[in-house]
mmCIF file of N, CA and C in Angstrom:
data_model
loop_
_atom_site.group_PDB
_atom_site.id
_atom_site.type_symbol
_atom_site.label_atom_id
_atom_site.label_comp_id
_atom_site.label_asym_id
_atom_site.label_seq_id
_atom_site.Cartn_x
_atom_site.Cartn_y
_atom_site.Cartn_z
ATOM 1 N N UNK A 227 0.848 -1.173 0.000
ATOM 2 C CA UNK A 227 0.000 0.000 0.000
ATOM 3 C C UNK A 227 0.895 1.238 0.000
ATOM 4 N N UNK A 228 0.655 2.295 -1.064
ATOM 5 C CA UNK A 228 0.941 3.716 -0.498
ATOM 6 C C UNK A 228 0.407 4.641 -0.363
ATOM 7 N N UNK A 229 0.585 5.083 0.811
ATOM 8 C CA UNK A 229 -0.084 5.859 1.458
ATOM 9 C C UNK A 229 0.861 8.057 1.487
ATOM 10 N N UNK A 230 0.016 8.499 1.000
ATOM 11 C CA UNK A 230 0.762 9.969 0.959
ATOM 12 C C UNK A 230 1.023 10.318 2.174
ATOM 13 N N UNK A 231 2.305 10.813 3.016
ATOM 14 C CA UNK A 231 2.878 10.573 4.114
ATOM 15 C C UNK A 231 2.563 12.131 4.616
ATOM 16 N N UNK A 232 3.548 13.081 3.495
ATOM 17 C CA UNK A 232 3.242 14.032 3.278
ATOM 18 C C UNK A 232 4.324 15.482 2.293
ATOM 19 N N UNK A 233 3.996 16.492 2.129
ATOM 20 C CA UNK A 233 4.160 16.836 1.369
ATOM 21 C C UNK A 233 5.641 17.829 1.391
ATOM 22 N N UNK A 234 6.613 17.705 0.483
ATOM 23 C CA UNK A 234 7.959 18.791 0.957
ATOM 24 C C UNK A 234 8.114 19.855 -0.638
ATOM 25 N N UNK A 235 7.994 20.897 -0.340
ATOM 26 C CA UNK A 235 7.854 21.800 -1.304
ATOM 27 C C UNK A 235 7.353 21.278 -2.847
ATOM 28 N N UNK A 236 8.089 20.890 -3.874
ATOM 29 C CA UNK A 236 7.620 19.717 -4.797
ATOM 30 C C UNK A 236 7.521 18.383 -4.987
ATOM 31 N N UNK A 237 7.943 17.574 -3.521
ATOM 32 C CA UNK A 237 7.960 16.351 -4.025
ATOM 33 C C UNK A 237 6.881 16.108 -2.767
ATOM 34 N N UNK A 238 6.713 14.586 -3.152
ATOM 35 C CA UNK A 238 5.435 14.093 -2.450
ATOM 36 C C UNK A 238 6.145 12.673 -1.502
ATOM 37 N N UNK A 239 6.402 12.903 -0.103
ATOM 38 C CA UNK A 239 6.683 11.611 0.722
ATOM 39 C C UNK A 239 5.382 10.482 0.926
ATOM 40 N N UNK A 240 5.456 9.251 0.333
ATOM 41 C CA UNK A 240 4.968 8.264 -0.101
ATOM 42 C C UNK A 240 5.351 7.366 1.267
ATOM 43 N N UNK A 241 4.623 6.434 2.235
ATOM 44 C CA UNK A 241 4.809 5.324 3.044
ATOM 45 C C UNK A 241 4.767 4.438 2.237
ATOM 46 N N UNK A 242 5.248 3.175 1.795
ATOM 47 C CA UNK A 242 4.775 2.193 1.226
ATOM 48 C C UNK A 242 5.572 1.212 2.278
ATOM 49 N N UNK A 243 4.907 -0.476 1.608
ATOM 50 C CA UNK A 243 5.442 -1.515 2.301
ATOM 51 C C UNK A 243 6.884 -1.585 2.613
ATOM 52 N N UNK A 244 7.371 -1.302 1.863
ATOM 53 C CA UNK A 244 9.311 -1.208 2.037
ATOM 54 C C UNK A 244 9.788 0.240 2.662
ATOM 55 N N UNK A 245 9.473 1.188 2.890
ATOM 56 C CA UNK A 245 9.723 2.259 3.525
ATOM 57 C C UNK A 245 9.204 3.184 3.074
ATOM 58 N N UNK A 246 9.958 4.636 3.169
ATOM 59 C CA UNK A 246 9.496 6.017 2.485
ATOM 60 C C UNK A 246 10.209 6.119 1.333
ATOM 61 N N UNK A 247 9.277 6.689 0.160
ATOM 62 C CA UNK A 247 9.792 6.567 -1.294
ATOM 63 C C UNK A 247 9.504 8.065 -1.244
ATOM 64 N N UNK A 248 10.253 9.375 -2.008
ATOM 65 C CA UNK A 248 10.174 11.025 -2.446
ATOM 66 C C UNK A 248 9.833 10.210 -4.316
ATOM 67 N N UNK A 249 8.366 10.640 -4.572
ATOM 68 C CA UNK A 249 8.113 11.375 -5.910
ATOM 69 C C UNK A 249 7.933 12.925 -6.498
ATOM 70 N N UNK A 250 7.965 13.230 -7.671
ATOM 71 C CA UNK A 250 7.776 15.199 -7.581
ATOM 72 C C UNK A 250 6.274 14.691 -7.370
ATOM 73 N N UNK A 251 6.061 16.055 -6.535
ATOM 74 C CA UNK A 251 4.426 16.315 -6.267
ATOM 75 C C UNK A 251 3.214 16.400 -8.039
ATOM 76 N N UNK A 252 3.706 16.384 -8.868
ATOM 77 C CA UNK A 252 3.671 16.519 -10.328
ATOM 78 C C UNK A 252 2.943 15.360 -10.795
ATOM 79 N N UNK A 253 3.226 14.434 -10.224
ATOM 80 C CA UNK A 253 3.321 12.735 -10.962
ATOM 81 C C UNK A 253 2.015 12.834 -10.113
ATOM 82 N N UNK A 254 1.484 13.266 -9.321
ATOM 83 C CA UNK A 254 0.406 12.705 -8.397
ATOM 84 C C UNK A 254 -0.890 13.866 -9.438
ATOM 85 N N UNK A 255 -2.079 13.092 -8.891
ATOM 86 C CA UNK A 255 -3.163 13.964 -9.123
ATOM 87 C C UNK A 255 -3.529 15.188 -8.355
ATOM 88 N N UNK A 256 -3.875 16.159 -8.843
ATOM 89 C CA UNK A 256 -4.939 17.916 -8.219
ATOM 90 C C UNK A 256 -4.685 17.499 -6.783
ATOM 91 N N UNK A 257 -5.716 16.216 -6.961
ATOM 92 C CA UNK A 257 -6.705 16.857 -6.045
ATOM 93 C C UNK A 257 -6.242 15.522 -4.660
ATOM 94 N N UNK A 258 -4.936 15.080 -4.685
ATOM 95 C CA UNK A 258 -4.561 14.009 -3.770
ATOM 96 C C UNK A 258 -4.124 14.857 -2.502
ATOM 97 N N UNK A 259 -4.131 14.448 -1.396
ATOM 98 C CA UNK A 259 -4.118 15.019 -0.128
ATOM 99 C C UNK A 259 -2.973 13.761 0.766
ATOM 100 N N UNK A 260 -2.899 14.653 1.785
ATOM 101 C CA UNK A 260 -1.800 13.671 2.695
ATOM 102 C C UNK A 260 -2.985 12.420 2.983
ATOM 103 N N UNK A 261 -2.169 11.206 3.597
ATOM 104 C CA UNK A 261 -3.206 10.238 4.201
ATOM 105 C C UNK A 261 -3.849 9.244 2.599
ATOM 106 N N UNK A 262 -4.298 10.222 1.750
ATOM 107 C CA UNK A 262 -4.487 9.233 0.368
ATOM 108 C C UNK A 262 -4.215 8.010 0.171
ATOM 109 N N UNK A 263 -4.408 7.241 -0.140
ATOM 110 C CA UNK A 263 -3.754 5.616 -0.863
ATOM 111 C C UNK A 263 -3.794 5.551 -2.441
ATOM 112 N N UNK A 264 -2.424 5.754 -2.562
ATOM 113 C CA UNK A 264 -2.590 6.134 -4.063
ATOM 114 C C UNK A 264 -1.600 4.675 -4.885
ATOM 115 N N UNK A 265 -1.844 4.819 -6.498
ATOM 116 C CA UNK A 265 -1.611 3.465 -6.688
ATOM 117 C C UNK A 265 -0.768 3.494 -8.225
ATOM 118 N N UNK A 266 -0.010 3.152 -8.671
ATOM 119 C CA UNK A 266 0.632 3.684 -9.773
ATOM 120 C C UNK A 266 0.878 2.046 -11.016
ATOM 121 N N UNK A 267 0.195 3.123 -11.827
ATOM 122 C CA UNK A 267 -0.619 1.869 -13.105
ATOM 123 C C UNK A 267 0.596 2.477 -14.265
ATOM 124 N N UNK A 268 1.611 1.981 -14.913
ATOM 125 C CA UNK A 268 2.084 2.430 -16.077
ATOM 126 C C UNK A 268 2.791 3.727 -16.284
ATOM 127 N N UNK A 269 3.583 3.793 -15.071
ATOM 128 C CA UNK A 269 4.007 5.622 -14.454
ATOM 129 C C UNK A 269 2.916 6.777 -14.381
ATOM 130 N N UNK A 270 1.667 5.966 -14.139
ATOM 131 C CA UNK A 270 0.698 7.183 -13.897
ATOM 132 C C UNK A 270 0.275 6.894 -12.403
ATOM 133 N N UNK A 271 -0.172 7.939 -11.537
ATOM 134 C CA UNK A 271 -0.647 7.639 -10.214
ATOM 135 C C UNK A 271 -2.071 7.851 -10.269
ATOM 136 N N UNK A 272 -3.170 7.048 -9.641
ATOM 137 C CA UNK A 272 -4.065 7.475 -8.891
ATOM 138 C C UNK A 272 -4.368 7.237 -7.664
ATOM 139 N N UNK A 273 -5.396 8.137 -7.158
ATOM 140 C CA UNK A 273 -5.726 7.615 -5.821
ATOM 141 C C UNK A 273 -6.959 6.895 -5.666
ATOM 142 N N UNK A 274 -6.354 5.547 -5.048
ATOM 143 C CA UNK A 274 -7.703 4.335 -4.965
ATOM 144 C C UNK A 274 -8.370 4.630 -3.684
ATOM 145 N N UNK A 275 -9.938 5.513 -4.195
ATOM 146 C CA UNK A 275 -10.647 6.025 -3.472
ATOM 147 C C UNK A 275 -11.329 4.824 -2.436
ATOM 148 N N UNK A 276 -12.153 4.021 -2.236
ATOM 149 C CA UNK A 276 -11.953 2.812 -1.755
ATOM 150 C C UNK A 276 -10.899 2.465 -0.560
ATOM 151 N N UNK A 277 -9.862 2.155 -1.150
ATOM 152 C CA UNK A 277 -9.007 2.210 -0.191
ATOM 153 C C UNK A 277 -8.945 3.606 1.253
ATOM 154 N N UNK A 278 -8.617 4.867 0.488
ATOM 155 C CA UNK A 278 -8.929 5.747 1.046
ATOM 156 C C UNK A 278 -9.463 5.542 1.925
ATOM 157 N N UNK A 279 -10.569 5.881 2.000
ATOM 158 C CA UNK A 279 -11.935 5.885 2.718
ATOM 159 C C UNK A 279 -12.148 4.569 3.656
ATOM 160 N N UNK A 280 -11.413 3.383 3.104
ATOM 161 C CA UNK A 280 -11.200 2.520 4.132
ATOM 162 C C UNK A 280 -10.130 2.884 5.229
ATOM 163 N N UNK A 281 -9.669 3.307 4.778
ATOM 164 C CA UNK A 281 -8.345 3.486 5.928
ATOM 165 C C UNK A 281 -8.777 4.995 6.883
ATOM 166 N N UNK A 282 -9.255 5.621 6.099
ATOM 167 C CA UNK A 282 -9.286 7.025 7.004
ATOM 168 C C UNK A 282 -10.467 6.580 7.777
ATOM 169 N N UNK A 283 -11.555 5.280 7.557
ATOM 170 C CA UNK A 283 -12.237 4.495 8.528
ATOM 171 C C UNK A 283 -11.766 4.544 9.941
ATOM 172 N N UNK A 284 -10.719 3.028 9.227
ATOM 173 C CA UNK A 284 -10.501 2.901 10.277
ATOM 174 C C UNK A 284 -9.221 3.597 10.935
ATOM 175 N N UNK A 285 -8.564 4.411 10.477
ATOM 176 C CA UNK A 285 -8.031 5.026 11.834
ATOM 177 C C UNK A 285 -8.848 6.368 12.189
ATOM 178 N N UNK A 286 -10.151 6.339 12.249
ATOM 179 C CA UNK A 286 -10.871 7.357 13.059
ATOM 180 C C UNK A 286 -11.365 6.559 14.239
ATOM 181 N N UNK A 287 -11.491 5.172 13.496
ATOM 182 C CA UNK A 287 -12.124 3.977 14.722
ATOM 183 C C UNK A 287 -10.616 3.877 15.915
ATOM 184 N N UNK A 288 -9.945 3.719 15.242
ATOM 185 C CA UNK A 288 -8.528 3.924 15.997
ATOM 186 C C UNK A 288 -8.318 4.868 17.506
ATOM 187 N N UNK A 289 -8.637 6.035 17.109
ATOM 188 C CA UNK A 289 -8.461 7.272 17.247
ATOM 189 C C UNK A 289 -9.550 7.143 18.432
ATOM 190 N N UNK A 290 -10.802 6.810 18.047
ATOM 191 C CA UNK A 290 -12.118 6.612 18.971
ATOM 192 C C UNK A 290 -11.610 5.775 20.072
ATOM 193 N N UNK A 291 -11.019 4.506 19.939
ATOM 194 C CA UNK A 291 -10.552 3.628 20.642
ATOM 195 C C UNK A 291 -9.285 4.335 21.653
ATOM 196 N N UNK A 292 -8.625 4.616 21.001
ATOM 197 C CA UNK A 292 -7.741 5.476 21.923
ATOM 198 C C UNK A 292 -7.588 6.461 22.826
ATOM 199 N N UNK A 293 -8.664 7.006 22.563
ATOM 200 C CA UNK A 293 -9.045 8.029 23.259
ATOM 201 C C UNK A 293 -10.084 7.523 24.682
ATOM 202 N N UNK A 294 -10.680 6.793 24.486
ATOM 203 C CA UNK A 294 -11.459 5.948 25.799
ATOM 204 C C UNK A 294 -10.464 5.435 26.581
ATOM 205 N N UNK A 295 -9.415 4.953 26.375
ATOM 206 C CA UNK A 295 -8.593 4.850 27.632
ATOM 207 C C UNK A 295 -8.095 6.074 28.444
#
């Protein structure tokens, strides 16, 4: 999975399974945001909305959980 970590003037810090990868902020889409899960088909990126939205799920469930202790 990569996940947009976050952002350094033009390039874009990427989490993925093997560590932190720097792409230019360029290669990514408008409208991608930190936290994103984005997915790269043929040197093009998108962001797999799906995924997204699963993950920013569950770490709000996370977040909920953590906070009760």
């Amino acid at each position: 999975m990569n996940v947009i970590d976050r952002f350094e003037n033009n390039k874009a810090v990427l989490e993925t399974d093997s560590g932190l990868i720097e792409i230019e902020r360029s290669r990514l889409p408008e409208n991608v945001r930190e936290g994103d899960v984005v997915t790269e088909n043929n040197g093009e990126w998108f962001v797999d909305i799906p995924a997204t939205e699963q993950r920013r799920l569950y770490m709000r469930e996370l977040m909920k959980r953590l906070m009760k202790k």
